Structures are given as C-alpha cells and as structure tokens.
XYZ file of C-alpha atoms in Angstrom:
350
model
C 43.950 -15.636 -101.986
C 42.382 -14.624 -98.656
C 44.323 -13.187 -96.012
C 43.589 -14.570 -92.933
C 44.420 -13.213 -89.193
C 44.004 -15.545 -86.317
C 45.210 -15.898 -82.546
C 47.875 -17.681 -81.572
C 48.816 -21.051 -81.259
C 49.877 -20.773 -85.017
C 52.090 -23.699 -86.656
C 53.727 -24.495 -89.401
C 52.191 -27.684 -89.966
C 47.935 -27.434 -91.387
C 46.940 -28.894 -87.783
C 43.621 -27.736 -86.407
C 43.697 -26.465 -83.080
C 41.484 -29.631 -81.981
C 44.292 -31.929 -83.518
C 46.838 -30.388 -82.199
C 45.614 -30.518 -78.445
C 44.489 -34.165 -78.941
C 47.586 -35.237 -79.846
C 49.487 -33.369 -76.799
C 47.019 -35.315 -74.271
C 47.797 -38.608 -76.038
C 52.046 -37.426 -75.775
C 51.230 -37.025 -71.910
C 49.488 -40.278 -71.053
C 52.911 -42.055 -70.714
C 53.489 -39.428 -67.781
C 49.954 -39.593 -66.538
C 50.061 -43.734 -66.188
C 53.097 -43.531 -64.519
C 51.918 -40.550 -62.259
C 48.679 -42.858 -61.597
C 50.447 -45.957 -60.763
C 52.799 -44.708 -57.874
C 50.093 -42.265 -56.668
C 47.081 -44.258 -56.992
C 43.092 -43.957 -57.574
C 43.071 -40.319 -55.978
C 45.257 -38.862 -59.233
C 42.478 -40.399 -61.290
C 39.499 -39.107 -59.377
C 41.271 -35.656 -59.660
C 41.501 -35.817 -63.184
C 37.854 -36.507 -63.977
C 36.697 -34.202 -61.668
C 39.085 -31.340 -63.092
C 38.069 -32.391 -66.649
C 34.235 -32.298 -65.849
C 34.536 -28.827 -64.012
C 36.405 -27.910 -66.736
C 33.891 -28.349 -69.443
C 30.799 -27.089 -67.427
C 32.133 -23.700 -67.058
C 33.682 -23.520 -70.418
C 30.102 -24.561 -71.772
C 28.518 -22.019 -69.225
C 30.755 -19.032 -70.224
C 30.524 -19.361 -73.524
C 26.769 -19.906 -73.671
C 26.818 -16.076 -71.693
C 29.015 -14.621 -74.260
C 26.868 -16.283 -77.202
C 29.628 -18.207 -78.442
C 28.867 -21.639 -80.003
C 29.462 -24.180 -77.180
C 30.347 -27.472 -79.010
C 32.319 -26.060 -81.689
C 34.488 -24.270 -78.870
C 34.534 -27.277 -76.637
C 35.931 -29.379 -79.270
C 39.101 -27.830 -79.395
C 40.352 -29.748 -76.522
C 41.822 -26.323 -75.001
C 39.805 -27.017 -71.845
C 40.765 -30.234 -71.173
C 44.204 -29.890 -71.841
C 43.671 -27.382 -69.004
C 41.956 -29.905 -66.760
C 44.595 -32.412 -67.132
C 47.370 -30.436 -65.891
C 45.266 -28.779 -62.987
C 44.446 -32.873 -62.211
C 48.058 -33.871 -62.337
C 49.206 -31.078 -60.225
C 47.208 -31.628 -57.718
C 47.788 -33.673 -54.514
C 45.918 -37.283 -55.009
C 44.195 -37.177 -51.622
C 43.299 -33.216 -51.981
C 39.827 -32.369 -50.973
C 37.468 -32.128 -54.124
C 36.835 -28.378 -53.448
C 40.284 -27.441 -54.268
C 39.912 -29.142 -57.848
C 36.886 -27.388 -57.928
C 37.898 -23.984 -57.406
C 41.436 -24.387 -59.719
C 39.157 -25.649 -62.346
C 36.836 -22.896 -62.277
C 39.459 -20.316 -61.969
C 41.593 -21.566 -65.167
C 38.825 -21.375 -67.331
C 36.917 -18.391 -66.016
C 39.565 -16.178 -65.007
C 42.618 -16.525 -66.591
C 40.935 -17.891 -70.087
C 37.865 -16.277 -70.714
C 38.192 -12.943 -68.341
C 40.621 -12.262 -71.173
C 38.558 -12.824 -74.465
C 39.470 -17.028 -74.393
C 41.969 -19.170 -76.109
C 44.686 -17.187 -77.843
C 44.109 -13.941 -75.394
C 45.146 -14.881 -72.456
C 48.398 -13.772 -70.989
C 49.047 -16.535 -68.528
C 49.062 -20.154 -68.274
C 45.903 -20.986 -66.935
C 46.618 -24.025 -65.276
C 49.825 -22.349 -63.906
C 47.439 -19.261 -62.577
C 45.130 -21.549 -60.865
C 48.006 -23.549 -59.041
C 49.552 -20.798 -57.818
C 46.311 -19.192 -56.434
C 45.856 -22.834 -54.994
C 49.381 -23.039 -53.180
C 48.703 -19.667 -52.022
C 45.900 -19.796 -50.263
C 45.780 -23.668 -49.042
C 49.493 -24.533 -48.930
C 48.373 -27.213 -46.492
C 46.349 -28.680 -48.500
C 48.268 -28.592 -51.876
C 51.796 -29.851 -50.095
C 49.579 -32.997 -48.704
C 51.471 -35.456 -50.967
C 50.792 -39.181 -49.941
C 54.049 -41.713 -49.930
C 54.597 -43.563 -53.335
C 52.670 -46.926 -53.781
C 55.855 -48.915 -53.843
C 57.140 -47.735 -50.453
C 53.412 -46.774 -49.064
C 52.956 -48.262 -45.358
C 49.294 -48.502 -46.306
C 47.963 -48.624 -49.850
C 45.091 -46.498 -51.312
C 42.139 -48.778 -52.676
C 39.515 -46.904 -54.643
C 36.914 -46.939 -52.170
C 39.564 -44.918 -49.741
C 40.462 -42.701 -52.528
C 37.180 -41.365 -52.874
C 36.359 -41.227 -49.162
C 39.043 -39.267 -48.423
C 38.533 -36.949 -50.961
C 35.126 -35.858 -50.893
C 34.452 -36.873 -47.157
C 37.713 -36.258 -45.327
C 38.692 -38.376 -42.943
C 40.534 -38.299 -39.498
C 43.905 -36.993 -38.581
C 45.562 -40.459 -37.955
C 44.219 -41.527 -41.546
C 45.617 -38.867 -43.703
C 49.010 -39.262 -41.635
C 49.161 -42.907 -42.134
C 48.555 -42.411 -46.324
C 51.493 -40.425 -45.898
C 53.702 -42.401 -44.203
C 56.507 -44.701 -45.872
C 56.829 -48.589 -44.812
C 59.784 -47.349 -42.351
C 57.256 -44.834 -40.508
C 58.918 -41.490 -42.055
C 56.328 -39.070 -42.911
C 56.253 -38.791 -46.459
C 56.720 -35.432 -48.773
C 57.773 -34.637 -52.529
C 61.449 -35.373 -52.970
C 62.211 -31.326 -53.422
C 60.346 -30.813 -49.789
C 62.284 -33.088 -47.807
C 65.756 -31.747 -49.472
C 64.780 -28.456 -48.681
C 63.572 -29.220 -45.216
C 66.403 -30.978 -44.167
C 68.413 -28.410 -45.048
C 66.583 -25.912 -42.931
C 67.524 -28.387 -40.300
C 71.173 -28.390 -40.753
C 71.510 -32.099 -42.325
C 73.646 -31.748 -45.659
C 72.040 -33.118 -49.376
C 74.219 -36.536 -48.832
C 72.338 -37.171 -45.520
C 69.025 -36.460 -46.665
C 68.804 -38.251 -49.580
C 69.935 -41.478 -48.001
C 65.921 -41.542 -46.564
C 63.507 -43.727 -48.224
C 62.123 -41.232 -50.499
C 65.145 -40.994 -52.108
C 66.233 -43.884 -54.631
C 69.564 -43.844 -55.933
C 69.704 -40.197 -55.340
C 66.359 -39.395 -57.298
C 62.674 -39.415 -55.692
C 60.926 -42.628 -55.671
C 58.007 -42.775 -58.239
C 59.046 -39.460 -59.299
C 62.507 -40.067 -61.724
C 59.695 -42.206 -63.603
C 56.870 -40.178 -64.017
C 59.822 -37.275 -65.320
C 60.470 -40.235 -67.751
C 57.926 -40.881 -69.248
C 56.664 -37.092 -69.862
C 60.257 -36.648 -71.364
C 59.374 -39.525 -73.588
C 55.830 -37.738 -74.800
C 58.087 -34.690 -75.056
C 60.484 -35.974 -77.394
C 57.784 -37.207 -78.931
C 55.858 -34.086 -79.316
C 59.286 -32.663 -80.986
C 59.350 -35.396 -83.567
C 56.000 -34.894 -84.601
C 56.615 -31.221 -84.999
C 53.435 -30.450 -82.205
C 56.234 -28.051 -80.512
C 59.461 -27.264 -81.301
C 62.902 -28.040 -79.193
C 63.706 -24.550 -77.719
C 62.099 -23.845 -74.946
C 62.324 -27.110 -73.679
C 66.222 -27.027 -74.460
C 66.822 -23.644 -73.080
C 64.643 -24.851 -69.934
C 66.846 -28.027 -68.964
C 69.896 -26.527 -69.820
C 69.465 -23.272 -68.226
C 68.718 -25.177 -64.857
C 71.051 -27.723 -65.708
C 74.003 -25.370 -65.658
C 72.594 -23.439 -62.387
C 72.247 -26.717 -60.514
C 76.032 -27.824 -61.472
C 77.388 -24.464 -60.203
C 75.642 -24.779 -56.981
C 76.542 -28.557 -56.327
C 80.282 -27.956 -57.666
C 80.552 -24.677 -55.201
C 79.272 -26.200 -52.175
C 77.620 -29.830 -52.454
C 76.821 -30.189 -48.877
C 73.846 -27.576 -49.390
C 73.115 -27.957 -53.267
C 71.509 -30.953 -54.706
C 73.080 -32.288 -57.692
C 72.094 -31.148 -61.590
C 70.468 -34.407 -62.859
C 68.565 -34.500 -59.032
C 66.650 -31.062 -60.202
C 66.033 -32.349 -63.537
C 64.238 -35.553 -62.429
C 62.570 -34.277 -59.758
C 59.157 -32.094 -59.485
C 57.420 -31.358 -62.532
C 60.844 -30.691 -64.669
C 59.865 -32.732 -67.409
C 56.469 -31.932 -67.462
C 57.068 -28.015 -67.481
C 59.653 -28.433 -70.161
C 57.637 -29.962 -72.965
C 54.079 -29.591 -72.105
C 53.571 -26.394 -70.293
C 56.354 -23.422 -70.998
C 55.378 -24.865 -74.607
C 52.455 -23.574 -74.803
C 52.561 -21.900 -77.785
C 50.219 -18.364 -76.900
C 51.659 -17.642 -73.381
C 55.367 -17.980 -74.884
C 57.540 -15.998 -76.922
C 57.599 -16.885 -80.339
C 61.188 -16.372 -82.177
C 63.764 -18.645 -82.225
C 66.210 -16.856 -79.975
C 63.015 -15.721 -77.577
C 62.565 -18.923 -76.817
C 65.352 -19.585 -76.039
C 65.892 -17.222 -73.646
C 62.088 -17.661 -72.595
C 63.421 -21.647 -71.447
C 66.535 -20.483 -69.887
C 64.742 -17.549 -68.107
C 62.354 -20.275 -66.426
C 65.281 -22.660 -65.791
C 67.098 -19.679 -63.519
C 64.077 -18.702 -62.412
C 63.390 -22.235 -61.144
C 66.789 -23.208 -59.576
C 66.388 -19.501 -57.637
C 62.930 -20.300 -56.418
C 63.953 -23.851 -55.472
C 67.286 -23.313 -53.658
C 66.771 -19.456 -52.047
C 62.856 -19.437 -51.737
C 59.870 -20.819 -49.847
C 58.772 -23.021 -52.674
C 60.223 -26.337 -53.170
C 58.687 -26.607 -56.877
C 58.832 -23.760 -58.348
C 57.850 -24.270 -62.309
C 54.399 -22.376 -61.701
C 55.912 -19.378 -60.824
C 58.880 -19.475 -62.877
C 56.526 -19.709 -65.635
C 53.652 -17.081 -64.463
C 56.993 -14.855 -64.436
C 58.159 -15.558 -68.205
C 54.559 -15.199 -69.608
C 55.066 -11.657 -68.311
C 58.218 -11.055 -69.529
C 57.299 -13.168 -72.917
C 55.861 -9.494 -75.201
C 59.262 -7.876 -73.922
C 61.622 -10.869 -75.172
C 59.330 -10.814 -78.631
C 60.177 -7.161 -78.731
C 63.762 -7.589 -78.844
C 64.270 -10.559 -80.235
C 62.545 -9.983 -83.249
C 64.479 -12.057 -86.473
C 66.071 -9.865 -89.181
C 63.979 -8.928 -92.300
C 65.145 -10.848 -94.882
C 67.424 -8.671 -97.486
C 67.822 -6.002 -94.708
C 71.102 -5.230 -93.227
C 71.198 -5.334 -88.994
C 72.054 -2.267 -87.753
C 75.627 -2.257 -86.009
C-alpha cells in the first residue's frame, strides 16, 4: 500500500477537495439569501464580480506557474474565496474594491505562498483587512436594511452606483432608515454612541436595533448558524473551533455586561451581530489556516473569541473577526506545537 503525503485540508471522511468545498458553498446559501434579501441587488453584483475576478487570476497564475488550470479550478478553493470576499463587502462598494480584494486573495495570500494548502493566512480574511485598511470609508459604507430602508435599491441603482458612483445626496439617502437616521452596522452605532456618552440601553432603542439585535442582521447570523450546524452533521468540519469561538466570546461578553452594562452590550447581542456566525463555522474552520488537534482547536476558537470581544469593545474596529482570525493563523503552528495528542501506549511526562 502506497504512502501518500498531501497538504492540508485532510479529513477523515474520502471527500475530494472539490466535494468538500461544494458542499460548504451550498451550507452557506441559507446565510447568503438572507444576506441578499435585507441588503439587496448590490450583495449579488459583488458576489459575481468577486467570483469572476476570482477565477481569472487563479486561471492566470496558474497558467504562469505551468500548473493545469481546470483541474485546479475545479476544486472550488477559489470561489469559496470569492464568496466570502463578496459577502464581506459593503453592497453599494465601488467595483474596484472587489477588484483589488479579489486579486489580492488569490495572488498574494494563496499563490505567493505555493497555493491551496501553503498558505498561512485566510485569504479572504488578508484581503479584508488590507481593504478596511486602506479605504475604511469605503468598506464601513453599509446601506440601511431593506425592511427599514427610506429608499429601496432596484437593480438598475445597484449597478449604477457601483460601477458609476453617484452623488453625495444619493449614497446618503441609501443609507438612511425610514425615520431619517443615518444608517451603520449594528456594532458601529453601539460603539459610536458610546464614544458619545449615550449608554448600550439608549442606543439600541434606535431603529437599527430590533429587540436588542440588528435589524436584518440576527437573521443572516441565523441562517449561517443553520449551514453551520449543518456542516457539523455532515462531518465537512468538526464542532471545536466553532464551540470554543462562541463560547469564548460568549463568556467575555457576559463579564463585561454583568460588570458594567451601561457600556457593555449584552452576550447574545455579540453573538448575533457582525459576522459571528459566519466566522464561527465557515471561516476560523478552515481546515489549513487552523490548528489541527482537538484541544488546539479549541483554544484556536476561544483565542479568536477573546480576541474578538477585545477588538470590539477596547479597539477602533467595530467587527473584528478578520483580525482576530489573521492573529490565530499566526499563532495556529505554536498551539499545534504544544498541543500535540499523546502517542498512544506512551506515558505523559509529569
């Protein structure tokens, strides 16, 4: 019998790489419907333009490094890639700013380090940080929920505002709820009224709040905790990272609110709010930027969960999954290290 060595993701189930990524972008179209339907036709014009960048430069680069193109580009990698960069993205961002996360995730951070299974970050992560970073403008543009929108986005307005711009009073009025407040993600406002002295109870009585969660965005964390629970019963990924995640920022957000609730949101608030759900199943999960033991990951979710309740309530960031996770990929190798499991019929040393 051959013995074979291969790259990471490796699972215990005989799925092909191909399968397995197919089956993770069918677990997050629940999230991406839901995502689509309070954010409108700009999410979806994001998403095909992220998915079709995407695939051009993973064809391109691998045609320069003489790798076969269509075997490679069946493996889904890249569009799982796309898909996230497409989702993280504001709906009415200009199309450049796909563009350029696109290219970056699959140049950079995936091939610049020898492709899938090689590379030591996220690469959807890397390219939204490098986004926020240098056009926080533009990637904190978020327009106001459909439900609550003072003016709706058609398709034809979607698409002029994204690869034509448009005026100052347009963008502002996309962003503005039926009650005239300006509109931002639910972790924004919190953390902005905060800086202005209001206390958590008297900011989330505005209409972007909904019984104490964001409006549009308790349900798209919903439904990508459905596809996640769903990705743990088919055995695509496996419940400890996403476990040590939630709980980890569970228990930070309940010692916060319990010490001082005028200044600290609540627990299930953080968990329902941002990309929480998205980043605990479908993107700390991913299984060659993670570590890889039982008790690693573990302690790889719970690292991001602290890491992410920091960020949110003490830094400049109001979502702060990307860089929780950017951080844990580095720190992933060292938790491997010293988490290693016991060698079966050896004693531990005391």
């Amino acid at each position: 019998m051959a013995f074979k060595i291969a790259s990471s993701p490796h699972l215990s189930r005989r799925f092909q790489t191909s399968t397995l990524m197919q089956r993770v972008l069918l677990c997050a179209l629940p999230g991406v419907a839901v995502q689509c339907y309070f954010f409108g036709w700009g999410t979806i014009i994001q998403l095909l333009l992220a998915i079709s960048v995407a695939l051009f430069c993973e064809a391109s680069v691998l045609t320069l490094r003489k790798r076969p193109v269509l075997a490679t580009l069946k493996d889904n990698s890249a569009l799982l890639t796309a898909l996230f960069i497409g989702i993280a993205v504001p709906p009415l961002a200009p199309w450049w700013l796909t563009v350029m996360g696109a290219m970056f995730a699959i140049i950079i951070v995936k091939h610049l380090y020898g492709g899938l299974g090689h590379n030591i970050f996220n690469p959807a992560m890397a390219a939204y940080v490098m986004l926020l970073i240098s056009f926080p403008v533009q990637m904190t543009s978020w327009v106001a929920p459909s439900v609550i929108a003072s003016q709706p986005l058609d398709i034809l307005a979607s698409l002029q505002m994204i690869f034509f711009g448009g005026t100052q009073a347009e963008i502002s009025a996309y962003k503005m709820g039926f009650d005239g407040i300006a509109m931002a993600t639910p972790l924004d406002t919190l953390k902005t009224d905060l800086a202005m002295g209001l206390t958590s109870t008297e900011s989330l009585t505005k209409s972007i709040f909904s019984d104490g969660y964001g409006v549009g965005w308790f349900w798209v964390n919903m439904a990508y905790l459905a596809g996640g629970l769903a990705m743990i019963k088919m055995k695509l990924i496996r419940w400890h990272i996403s476990v040590g995640l939630l709980g980890a920022l569970y228990v930070c957000a309940s010692i916060g609110f319990i010490l001082n609730p005028d200044t600290h949101a609540g627990p299930l608030f953080h968990l329902f709010s941002g990309a929480s759900m998205l980043a605990a199943f479908f993107i700390a999960t991913d299984p060659v930027t993670a570590a890889t033991s039982v008790r690693g990951r573990l302690l790889f979710g719970a690292l991001i969960g602290v890491l992410v309740y920091i960020i949110r309530t003490y830094g400049g960031y109001p979502d702060a999954y990307a860089f929780a996770i950017l951080l844990a990929n580095l720190c992933a190798p060292f938790i491997d290290h010293y988490m290693k499991p016991r060698t079966y019929g050896h004693r531990s040393r005391s």
